Tab-separated table of C-alpha atoms in Angstrom:
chain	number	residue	atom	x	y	z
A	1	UNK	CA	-4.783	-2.783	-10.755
A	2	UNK	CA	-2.938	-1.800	-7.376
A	3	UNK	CA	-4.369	0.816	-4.628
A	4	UNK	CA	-1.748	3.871	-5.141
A	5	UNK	CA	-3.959	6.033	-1.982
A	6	UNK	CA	-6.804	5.109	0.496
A	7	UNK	CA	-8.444	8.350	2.027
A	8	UNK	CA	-10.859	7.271	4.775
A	9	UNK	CA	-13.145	10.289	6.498
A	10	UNK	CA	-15.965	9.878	9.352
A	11	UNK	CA	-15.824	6.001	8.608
A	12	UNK	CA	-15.891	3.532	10.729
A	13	UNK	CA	-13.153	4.057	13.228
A	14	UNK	CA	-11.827	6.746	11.445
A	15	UNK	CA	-12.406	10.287	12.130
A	16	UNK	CA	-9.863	12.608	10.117
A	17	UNK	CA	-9.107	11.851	6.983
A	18	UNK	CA	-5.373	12.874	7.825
A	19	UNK	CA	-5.583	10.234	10.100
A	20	UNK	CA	-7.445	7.669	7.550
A	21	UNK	CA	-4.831	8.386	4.781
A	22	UNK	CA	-2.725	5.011	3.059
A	23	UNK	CA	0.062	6.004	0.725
A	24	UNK	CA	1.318	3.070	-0.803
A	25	UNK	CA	3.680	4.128	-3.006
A	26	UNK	CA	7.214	3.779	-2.309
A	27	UNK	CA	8.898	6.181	-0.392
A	28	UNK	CA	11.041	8.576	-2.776
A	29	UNK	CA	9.975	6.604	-6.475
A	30	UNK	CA	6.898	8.338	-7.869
A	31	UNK	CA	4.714	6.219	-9.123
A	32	UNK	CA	6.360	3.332	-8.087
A	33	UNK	CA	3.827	0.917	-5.966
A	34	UNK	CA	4.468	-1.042	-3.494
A	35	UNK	CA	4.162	-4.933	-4.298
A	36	UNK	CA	3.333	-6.126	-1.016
A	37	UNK	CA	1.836	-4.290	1.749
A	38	UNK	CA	1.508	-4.931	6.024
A	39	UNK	CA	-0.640	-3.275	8.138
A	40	UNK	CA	-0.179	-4.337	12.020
A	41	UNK	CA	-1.803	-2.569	15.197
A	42	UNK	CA	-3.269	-3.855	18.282
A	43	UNK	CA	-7.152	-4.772	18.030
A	44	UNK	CA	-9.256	-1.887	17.869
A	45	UNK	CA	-6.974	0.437	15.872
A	46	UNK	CA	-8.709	0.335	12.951
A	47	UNK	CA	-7.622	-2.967	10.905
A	48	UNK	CA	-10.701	-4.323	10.198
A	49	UNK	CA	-12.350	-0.416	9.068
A	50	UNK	CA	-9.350	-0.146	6.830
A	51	UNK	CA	-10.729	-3.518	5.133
A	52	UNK	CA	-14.434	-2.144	5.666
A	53	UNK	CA	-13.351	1.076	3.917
A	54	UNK	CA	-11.855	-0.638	0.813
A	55	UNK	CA	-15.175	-3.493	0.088
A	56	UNK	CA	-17.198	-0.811	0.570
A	57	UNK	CA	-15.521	1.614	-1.932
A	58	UNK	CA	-15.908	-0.647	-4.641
A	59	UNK	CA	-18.706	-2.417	-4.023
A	60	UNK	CA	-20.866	-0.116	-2.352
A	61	UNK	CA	-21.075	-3.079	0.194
A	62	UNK	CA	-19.728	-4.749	3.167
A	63	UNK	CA	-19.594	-8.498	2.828
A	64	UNK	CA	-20.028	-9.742	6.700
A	65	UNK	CA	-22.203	-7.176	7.586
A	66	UNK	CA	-24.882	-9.027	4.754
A	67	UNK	CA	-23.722	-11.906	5.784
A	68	UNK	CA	-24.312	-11.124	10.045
A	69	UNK	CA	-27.190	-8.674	9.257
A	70	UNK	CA	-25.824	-7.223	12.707
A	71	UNK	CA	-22.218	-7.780	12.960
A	72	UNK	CA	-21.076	-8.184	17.057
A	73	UNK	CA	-19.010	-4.633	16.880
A	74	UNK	CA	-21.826	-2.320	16.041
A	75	UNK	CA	-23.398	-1.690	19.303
A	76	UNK	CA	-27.015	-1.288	18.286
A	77	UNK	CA	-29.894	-2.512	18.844
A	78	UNK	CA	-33.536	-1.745	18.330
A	79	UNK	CA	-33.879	0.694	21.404
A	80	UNK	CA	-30.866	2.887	20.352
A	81	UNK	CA	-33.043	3.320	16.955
A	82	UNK	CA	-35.760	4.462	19.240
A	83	UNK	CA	-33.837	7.000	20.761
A	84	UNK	CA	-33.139	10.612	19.485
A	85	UNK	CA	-34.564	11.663	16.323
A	86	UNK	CA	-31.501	10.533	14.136
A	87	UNK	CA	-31.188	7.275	12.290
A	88	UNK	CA	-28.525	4.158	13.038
A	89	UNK	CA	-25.469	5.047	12.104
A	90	UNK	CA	-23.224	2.222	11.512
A	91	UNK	CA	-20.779	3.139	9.157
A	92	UNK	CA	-20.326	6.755	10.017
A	93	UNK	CA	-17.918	7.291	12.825
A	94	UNK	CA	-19.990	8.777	15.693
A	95	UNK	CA	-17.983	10.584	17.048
A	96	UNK	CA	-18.393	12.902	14.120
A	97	UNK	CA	-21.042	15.363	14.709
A	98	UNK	CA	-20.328	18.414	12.083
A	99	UNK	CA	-22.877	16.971	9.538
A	100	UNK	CA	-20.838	19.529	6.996
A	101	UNK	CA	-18.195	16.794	6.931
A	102	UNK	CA	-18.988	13.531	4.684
A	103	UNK	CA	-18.593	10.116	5.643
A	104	UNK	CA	-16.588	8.785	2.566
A	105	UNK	CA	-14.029	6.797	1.108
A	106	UNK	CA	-11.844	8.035	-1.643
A	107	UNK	CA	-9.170	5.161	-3.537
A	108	UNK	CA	-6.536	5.988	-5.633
A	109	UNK	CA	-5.937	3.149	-8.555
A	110	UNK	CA	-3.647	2.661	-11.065
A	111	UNK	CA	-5.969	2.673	-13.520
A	112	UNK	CA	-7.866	5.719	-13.648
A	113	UNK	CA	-6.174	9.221	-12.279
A	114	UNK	CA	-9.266	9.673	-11.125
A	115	UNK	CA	-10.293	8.496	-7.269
A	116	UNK	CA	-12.940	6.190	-6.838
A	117	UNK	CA	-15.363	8.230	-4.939
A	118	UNK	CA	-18.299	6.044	-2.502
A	119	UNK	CA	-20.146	8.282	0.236
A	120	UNK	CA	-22.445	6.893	2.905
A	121	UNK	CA	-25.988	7.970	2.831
A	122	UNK	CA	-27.270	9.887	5.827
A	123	UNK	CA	-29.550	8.315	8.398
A	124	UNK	CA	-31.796	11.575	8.947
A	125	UNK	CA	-35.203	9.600	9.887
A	126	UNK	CA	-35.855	8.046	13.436
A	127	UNK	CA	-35.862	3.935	12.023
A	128	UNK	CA	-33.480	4.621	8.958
A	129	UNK	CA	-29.923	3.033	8.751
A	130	UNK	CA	-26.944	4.692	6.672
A	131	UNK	CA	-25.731	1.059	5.663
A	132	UNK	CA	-28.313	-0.838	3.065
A	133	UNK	CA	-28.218	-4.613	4.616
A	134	UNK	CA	-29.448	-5.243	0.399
A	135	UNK	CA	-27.861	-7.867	-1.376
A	136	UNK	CA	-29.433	-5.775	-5.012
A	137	UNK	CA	-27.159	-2.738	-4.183
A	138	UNK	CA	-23.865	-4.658	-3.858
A	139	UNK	CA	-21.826	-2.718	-7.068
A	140	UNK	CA	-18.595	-5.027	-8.470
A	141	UNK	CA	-19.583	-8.025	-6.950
A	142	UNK	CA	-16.061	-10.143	-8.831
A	143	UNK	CA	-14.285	-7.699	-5.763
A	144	UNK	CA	-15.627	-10.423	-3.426
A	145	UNK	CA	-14.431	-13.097	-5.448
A	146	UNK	CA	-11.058	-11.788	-5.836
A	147	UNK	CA	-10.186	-10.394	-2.197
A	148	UNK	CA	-9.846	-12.817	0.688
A	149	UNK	CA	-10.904	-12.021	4.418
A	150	UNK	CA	-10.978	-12.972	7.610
A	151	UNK	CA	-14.779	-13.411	7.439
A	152	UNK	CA	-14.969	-15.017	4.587
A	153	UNK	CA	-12.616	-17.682	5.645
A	154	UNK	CA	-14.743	-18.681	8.810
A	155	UNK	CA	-18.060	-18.742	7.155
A	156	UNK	CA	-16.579	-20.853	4.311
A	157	UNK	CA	-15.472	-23.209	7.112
A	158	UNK	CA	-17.710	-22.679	9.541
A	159	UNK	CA	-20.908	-21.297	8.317
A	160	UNK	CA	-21.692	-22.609	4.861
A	161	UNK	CA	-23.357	-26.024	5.104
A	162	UNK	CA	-20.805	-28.714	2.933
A	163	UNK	CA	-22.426	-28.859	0.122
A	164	UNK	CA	-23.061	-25.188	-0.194
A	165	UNK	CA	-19.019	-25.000	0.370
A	166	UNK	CA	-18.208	-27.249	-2.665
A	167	UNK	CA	-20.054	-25.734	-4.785
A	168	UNK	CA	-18.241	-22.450	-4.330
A	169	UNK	CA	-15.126	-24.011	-3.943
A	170	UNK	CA	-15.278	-25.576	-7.585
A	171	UNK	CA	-17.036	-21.762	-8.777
A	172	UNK	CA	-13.437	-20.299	-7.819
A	173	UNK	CA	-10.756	-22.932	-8.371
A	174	UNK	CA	-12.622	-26.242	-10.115
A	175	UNK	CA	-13.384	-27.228	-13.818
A	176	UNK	CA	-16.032	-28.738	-15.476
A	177	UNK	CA	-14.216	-32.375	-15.745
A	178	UNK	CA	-13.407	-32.278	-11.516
A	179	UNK	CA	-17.596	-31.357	-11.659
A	180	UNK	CA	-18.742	-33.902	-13.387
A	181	UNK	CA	-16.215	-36.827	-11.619
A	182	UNK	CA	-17.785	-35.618	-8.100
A	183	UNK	CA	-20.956	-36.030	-9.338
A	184	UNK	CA	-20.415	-39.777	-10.905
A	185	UNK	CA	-18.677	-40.469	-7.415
A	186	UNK	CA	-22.499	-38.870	-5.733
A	187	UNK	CA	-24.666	-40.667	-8.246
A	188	UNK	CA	-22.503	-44.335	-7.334
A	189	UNK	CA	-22.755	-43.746	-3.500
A	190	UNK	CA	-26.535	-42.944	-3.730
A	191	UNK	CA	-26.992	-46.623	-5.916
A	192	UNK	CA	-24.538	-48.225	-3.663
A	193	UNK	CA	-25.767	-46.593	-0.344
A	194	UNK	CA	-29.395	-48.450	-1.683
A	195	UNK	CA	-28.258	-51.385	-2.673
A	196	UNK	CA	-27.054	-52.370	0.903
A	197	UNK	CA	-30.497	-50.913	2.368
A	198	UNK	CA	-31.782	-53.411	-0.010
A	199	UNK	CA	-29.218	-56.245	1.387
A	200	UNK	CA	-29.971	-55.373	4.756
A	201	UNK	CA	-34.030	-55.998	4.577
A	202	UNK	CA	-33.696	-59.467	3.430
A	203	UNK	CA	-30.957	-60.465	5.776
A	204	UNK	CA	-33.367	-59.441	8.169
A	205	UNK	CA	-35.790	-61.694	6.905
A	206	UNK	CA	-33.600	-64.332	6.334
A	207	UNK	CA	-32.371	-64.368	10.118
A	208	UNK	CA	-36.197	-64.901	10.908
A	209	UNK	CA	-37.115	-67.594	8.833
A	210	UNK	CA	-33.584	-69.400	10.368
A	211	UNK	CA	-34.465	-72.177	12.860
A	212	UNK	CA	-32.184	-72.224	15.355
A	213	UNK	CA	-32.175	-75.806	17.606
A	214	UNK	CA	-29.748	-74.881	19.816
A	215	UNK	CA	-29.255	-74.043	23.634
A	216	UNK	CA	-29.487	-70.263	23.685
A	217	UNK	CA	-27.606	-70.756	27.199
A	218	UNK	CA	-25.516	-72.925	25.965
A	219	UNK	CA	-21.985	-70.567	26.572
A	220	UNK	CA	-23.232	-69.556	30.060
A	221	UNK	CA	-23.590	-73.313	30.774
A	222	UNK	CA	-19.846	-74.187	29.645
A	223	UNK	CA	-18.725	-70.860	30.975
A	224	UNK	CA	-20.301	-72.305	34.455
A	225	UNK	CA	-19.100	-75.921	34.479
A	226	UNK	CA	-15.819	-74.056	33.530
């Protein structure tokens, strides 16, 4: 499946959807997709909304923002739910106030001539949010598996505690024989890791019941006559 059209409205950092609109098919062959496409702009241009736009199309979702509960661009807090008598609106674009216009997100697949059509709830009450922070309402969760970002890359290295990290690492790329080797390899550093704990205590003892009838000073004497 390829992306033929992205149409983004009142999301995110987009306002228009003239202005939100991808075309990725290939200028002057109908139908004709592109195979690889690059989107560049300086930061706050609307990279990362693009990305937003898409997850959230699909799945209904938006990965980091589950992940952060309040990702460091959305500047809100608890006293800016306080105020007014609107909700928090962090996926609509606030700088959209006609509430006759939808905040939505329309793609364009190969697959179906039809669009796939995701709006974003409203966020009418004083303490309500128009983005779920609800793991149960993420739609097409595989789209997560199968599309690679930013954020996930720096929690997978940064975030996710090691063994947490493995274990998705072999859920994605491993087999069951690579799973069951680690797993020897755990199992023999465990026996060997108490086997020298066990080695260890009675050296210790042994180095007590040793009687030593020596000069303890004996090297600072030489090294003194010396």
């Amino acid at each position: 499946m390829k992306f033929r059209k992205v149409e983004i409205q009142a999301f995110r950092a987009y306002q228009k959807v003239e202005d939100g609109t991808f075309d990725f098919e290939v200028e002057g062959e109908k139908g004709n997709i592109a195979d690889f496409v690059s989107i560049c702009a300086p930061n706050g241009f609307g990279k990362t909304s693009f990305y937003d736009a898409v997850e959230y199309g699909i799945t209904n979702s938006i990965d980091r923002f589950l992940k952060n509960k309040l990702p460091k661009d959305i500047a809100t807090n608890e006293r800016a739910l306080r105020k007014g008598n609107g909700g928090q609106k962090i996926l609509r674009n606030r700088y959209v106030t006609d509430d006759n216009i939808p905040s939505e997100v329309r793609l364009y697949t190969t697959k179906s001539d039809k669009p796939i059509i995701n709006k974003v709830p409203s966020a009418k009450t004083k303490r309500s949010k128009d983005f779920h922070f609800d793991d149960n309402k993420v739609k097409n969760k595989y789209f997560q598996t199968v599309i690679l970002s930013q954020e996930w890359i720096d929690a997978f290295l940064k975030v996710d505690d090691p063994k947490e990290r493995y274990e998705k690492f072999m859920t994605y790329f491993g087999d069951t024989e690579t799973g069951d080797y680690y797993k020897k390899i755990v199992n023999l550093l465990s026996v060997n890791e108490a086997e020298i704990n066990s080695l260890k205590e009675s050296l210790l003892w042994v180095q007590k019941e040793i009687d030593f009838e020596v000069d303890k000073d004996v090297l600072k004497k030489v090294n003194e006559k010396i």
